[in-house]
């Protein structure tokens, strides 16, 4: 928890009310976003994203696995978040473990949709190699290096960028002579297929401070919030998932307002991320 004096709290709330936040932003402005790709050579894809003073890393590892019996035509994706104890004092001990678990669940909900796969921002069917027998398992590991608020948006951005940097090895399959035979798979070490991220959403967290909404809240601003709604939005403006934080109950009309803000802001966020990915890839290849 950020320790603020009554004067500092008044300053933060007053600035938000006047649409001039303490760092000079307006209520619906993000802090500068910077992106690096390919920072972990051993991974299939990786990225580092800095959102102001919030700094996160995501890596993608693809391994051969067997599809779930209930979803034989889909691959599997697992998301794990680790909050480094050095990122913030609150991450030490159980605090860090609880937040890591909370963020992992929120990302699963926002990026992978429901258990049925409905609303999934990551196309699990694209990970199938042989239906019911072989698929790709994607392990997404994210690390919070430093934290100054809005971790969920930063982590989702890092995952999206890392997926855009991910190459899935090309495979050749020998199905055998009998349907009961276990297929033999030859995994190429030289040819890779680019992971399609066109449907992967961004997450926009809308934070309610007083009577107003802000996006990309800093830790100090988050300490003054009554509630926050995080919505994952795809390029078509469709909501793929949602999660809420904060103890205050919200009227349905307020939630709809916050979702509307998230959809509006997502358009600019997609543009910024696309531009940063292109610049990062150019820098990595130069």
XYZ file of C-alpha atoms in Angstrom:
286
model
C 0.000 0.000 0.000
C 1.281 3.451 -0.940
C 1.610 5.693 2.104
C 0.310 9.175 1.277
C -0.394 12.224 3.414
C -3.867 13.772 3.368
C -2.442 16.636 1.287
C -1.010 14.242 -1.304
C -4.309 12.364 -1.514
C -6.164 15.646 -2.023
C -3.665 16.663 -4.725
C -4.114 13.393 -6.637
C -7.901 13.446 -6.429
C -8.085 17.148 -7.272
C -5.866 16.733 -10.309
C -7.974 13.847 -11.627
C -11.148 15.897 -11.101
C -9.606 18.707 -13.175
C -8.344 16.291 -15.860
C -4.711 17.124 -15.074
C -2.976 14.254 -13.319
C 0.129 14.662 -11.175
C 2.408 13.519 -14.039
C 0.768 15.895 -16.541
C -1.471 13.347 -18.270
C -5.180 13.676 -18.901
C -7.514 11.053 -17.476
C -7.545 8.796 -20.561
C -3.839 9.011 -21.433
C -1.363 6.147 -21.104
C 2.203 6.710 -20.000
C 4.906 6.229 -22.673
C 5.236 2.578 -23.745
C 8.574 1.091 -24.802
C 9.070 -2.408 -26.190
C 11.981 -4.819 -26.704
C 11.650 -8.220 -28.406
C 13.715 -11.398 -28.453
C 15.409 -10.700 -25.132
C 15.427 -14.368 -24.029
C 17.193 -16.428 -26.744
C 16.147 -19.813 -25.293
C 12.430 -18.964 -25.563
C 10.259 -19.301 -28.680
C 9.327 -15.659 -28.183
C 9.923 -12.967 -25.588
C 9.391 -9.285 -24.895
C 10.055 -6.574 -22.346
C 7.534 -3.773 -21.912
C 7.983 -0.609 -19.905
C 4.913 1.435 -19.082
C 6.238 4.457 -17.247
C 8.072 2.989 -14.240
C 6.239 -0.336 -14.525
C 8.575 -2.879 -16.138
C 7.547 -6.435 -17.109
C 8.958 -9.330 -19.142
C 7.068 -12.138 -20.897
C 8.455 -15.297 -22.499
C 6.755 -18.002 -24.569
C 7.835 -21.649 -24.640
C 6.185 -24.130 -27.038
C 6.265 -27.840 -26.228
C 4.531 -30.846 -27.763
C 1.658 -32.183 -25.666
C -1.610 -34.071 -25.799
C -4.956 -32.240 -26.145
C -7.450 -32.259 -23.312
C -9.991 -35.062 -23.802
C -12.843 -32.518 -23.562
C -11.243 -30.283 -26.214
C -9.483 -32.656 -28.618
C -9.299 -30.010 -31.377
C -7.498 -27.396 -29.279
C -4.008 -26.860 -27.928
C -3.325 -25.579 -24.426
C -2.032 -22.315 -22.998
C -0.858 -21.751 -19.428
C -0.041 -18.337 -17.971
C 2.170 -17.871 -14.913
C 3.102 -14.536 -13.339
C 5.966 -13.990 -10.909
C 6.194 -10.734 -8.946
C 9.834 -10.117 -8.107
C 10.283 -9.221 -4.402
C 12.531 -6.363 -5.525
C 9.774 -4.831 -7.671
C 7.876 -3.407 -4.690
C 7.886 -3.921 -0.901
C 4.354 -5.367 -1.013
C 5.649 -8.262 -3.153
C 7.741 -9.712 -0.346
C 6.471 -12.963 1.211
C 2.849 -13.999 0.819
C 1.856 -10.638 -0.645
C 3.813 -11.369 -3.796
C 2.473 -14.928 -4.049
C -1.138 -13.790 -3.707
C -0.740 -11.019 -6.293
C 1.040 -13.381 -8.700
C -1.869 -15.811 -8.447
C -4.437 -13.013 -8.827
C -2.720 -11.631 -11.940
C -2.338 -15.117 -13.485
C -6.053 -15.820 -13.058
C -7.035 -12.393 -14.412
C -4.862 -12.857 -17.506
C -6.265 -16.346 -18.112
C -9.800 -14.956 -17.862
C -9.138 -11.952 -20.090
C -7.004 -13.661 -22.758
C -8.329 -17.229 -22.821
C -12.039 -16.656 -22.190
C -14.261 -19.157 -20.399
C -13.585 -22.858 -19.825
C -15.523 -23.651 -22.991
C -13.095 -21.509 -24.976
C -15.779 -18.932 -25.735
C -14.338 -15.446 -25.999
C -10.760 -16.692 -26.235
C -8.371 -14.056 -27.545
C -5.778 -16.720 -28.334
C -6.941 -19.209 -30.988
C -6.350 -22.577 -29.310
C -7.431 -24.523 -32.408
C -4.388 -23.130 -34.245
C -2.205 -25.101 -31.809
C -3.612 -28.492 -32.865
C -1.261 -30.801 -34.798
C -3.235 -34.076 -34.833
C -6.723 -33.824 -33.368
C -7.050 -35.715 -30.096
C -3.428 -36.841 -30.170
C -0.819 -34.091 -30.493
C -0.912 -30.357 -29.938
C 1.310 -27.479 -28.943
C 1.329 -26.469 -25.290
C 2.251 -22.815 -24.864
C 3.758 -21.851 -21.522
C 3.630 -18.100 -20.965
C 5.809 -16.893 -18.106
C 5.691 -13.256 -17.050
C 7.898 -11.444 -14.571
C 7.163 -8.129 -12.866
C 10.560 -6.396 -12.670
C 9.307 -3.127 -11.195
C 5.840 -1.880 -10.353
C 4.289 1.566 -10.499
C 0.695 0.596 -11.145
C -1.399 -0.888 -13.951
C 0.324 -4.272 -13.915
C -2.450 -6.142 -15.723
C -2.367 -3.909 -18.816
C 1.438 -3.998 -18.911
C 1.549 -7.802 -18.572
C -1.090 -8.304 -21.279
C 0.853 -5.983 -23.591
C 4.082 -7.890 -22.923
C 2.332 -11.201 -23.660
C 0.857 -9.838 -26.897
C 4.262 -8.517 -28.001
C 6.006 -11.775 -27.004
C 3.461 -13.789 -29.010
C 4.131 -11.571 -32.037
C 7.805 -12.499 -31.580
C 7.023 -16.222 -31.273
C 8.036 -18.752 -33.894
C 6.324 -22.148 -33.725
C 8.543 -24.897 -35.198
C 7.248 -26.422 -38.411
C 6.279 -30.076 -37.929
C 5.995 -33.055 -40.262
C 3.550 -35.759 -39.165
C 3.553 -39.478 -40.043
C 0.113 -40.787 -39.048
C 1.065 -44.458 -39.429
C -0.996 -47.182 -41.071
C -3.626 -47.617 -38.346
C -5.864 -44.990 -36.677
C -4.702 -46.402 -33.348
C -1.032 -45.723 -34.118
C 0.573 -42.850 -32.254
C 1.645 -40.342 -34.935
C 5.333 -39.684 -35.331
C 6.278 -36.015 -35.383
C 9.425 -34.500 -36.810
C 10.038 -31.013 -35.395
C 12.102 -28.693 -37.552
C 14.941 -26.790 -35.927
C 15.256 -24.396 -38.859
C 11.733 -23.576 -40.094
C 9.288 -21.646 -37.938
C 5.759 -20.361 -38.393
C 4.927 -16.899 -37.094
C 2.271 -16.995 -34.382
C -0.869 -15.158 -35.517
C -1.651 -12.409 -32.991
C -4.352 -10.627 -35.002
C -7.069 -11.763 -32.586
C -5.046 -11.316 -29.379
C -6.682 -8.497 -27.396
C -5.250 -5.729 -25.294
C -6.351 -5.206 -21.710
C -7.501 -1.739 -20.684
C -8.017 -1.160 -16.963
C -10.387 1.673 -16.134
C -9.945 2.903 -12.561
C -12.611 4.875 -10.703
C -11.237 7.632 -8.455
C -13.976 9.734 -6.913
C -16.541 10.313 -9.669
C -14.029 10.056 -12.503
C -12.379 7.334 -14.580
C -8.666 7.109 -15.398
C -6.640 4.638 -17.450
C -3.091 3.460 -16.761
C -3.257 4.420 -13.084
C 0.000 4.782 -11.158
C 0.440 3.091 -7.773
C -0.443 6.369 -6.024
C -3.623 6.730 -8.091
C -4.560 3.090 -7.468
C -4.312 3.741 -3.722
C -7.167 6.266 -4.115
C -9.468 4.113 -6.245
C -12.846 2.796 -5.209
C -12.844 0.113 -7.927
C -11.329 -0.869 -11.262
C -12.638 -2.810 -14.247
C -10.200 -4.497 -16.641
C -11.601 -5.377 -20.057
C -9.806 -7.269 -22.805
C -10.747 -5.754 -26.154
C -9.893 -7.066 -29.619
C -9.254 -5.045 -32.767
C -12.959 -5.090 -33.651
C -13.908 -3.456 -30.366
C -15.372 -6.697 -28.993
C -14.989 -7.579 -25.315
C -13.185 -10.917 -24.868
C -13.084 -10.989 -21.071
C -13.392 -8.853 -17.989
C -12.348 -8.741 -14.349
C -13.014 -6.326 -11.482
C -10.952 -5.202 -8.487
C -11.837 -3.137 -5.443
C -14.362 -3.640 -2.688
C -16.941 -1.104 -3.843
C -19.981 -2.475 -5.631
C -20.731 -0.998 -9.044
C -24.062 -0.271 -10.661
C -24.489 -1.962 -14.032
C -24.673 1.432 -15.759
C -21.271 2.364 -14.283
C -19.749 -0.919 -15.494
C -21.127 -0.241 -18.989
C -19.623 3.259 -18.879
C -16.237 1.835 -17.881
C -16.387 -0.776 -20.656
C -17.235 1.984 -23.138
C -14.147 3.927 -22.002
C -11.993 0.786 -22.349
C -13.220 0.177 -25.913
C -12.549 3.797 -26.868
C -9.026 3.833 -25.403
C -8.139 0.425 -26.889
C -8.085 1.848 -30.430
C -5.187 4.177 -29.609
C -3.448 1.490 -27.536
C -3.474 -0.960 -30.471
C -1.947 1.733 -32.690
C 0.823 2.484 -30.191
C 1.627 -1.217 -29.617
C 1.725 -1.944 -33.372
C 4.124 0.945 -33.875
C 6.337 -0.141 -30.964
C 6.442 -3.761 -32.186
C 7.516 -2.634 -35.660
C 10.238 -0.414 -34.210
C 11.442 -3.162 -31.822
C 11.594 -5.771 -34.594
C 13.527 -3.365 -36.814
C 15.992 -2.700 -33.990
C 16.389 -6.427 -33.275
C 17.107 -7.191 -36.946
C 19.506 -4.311 -37.529
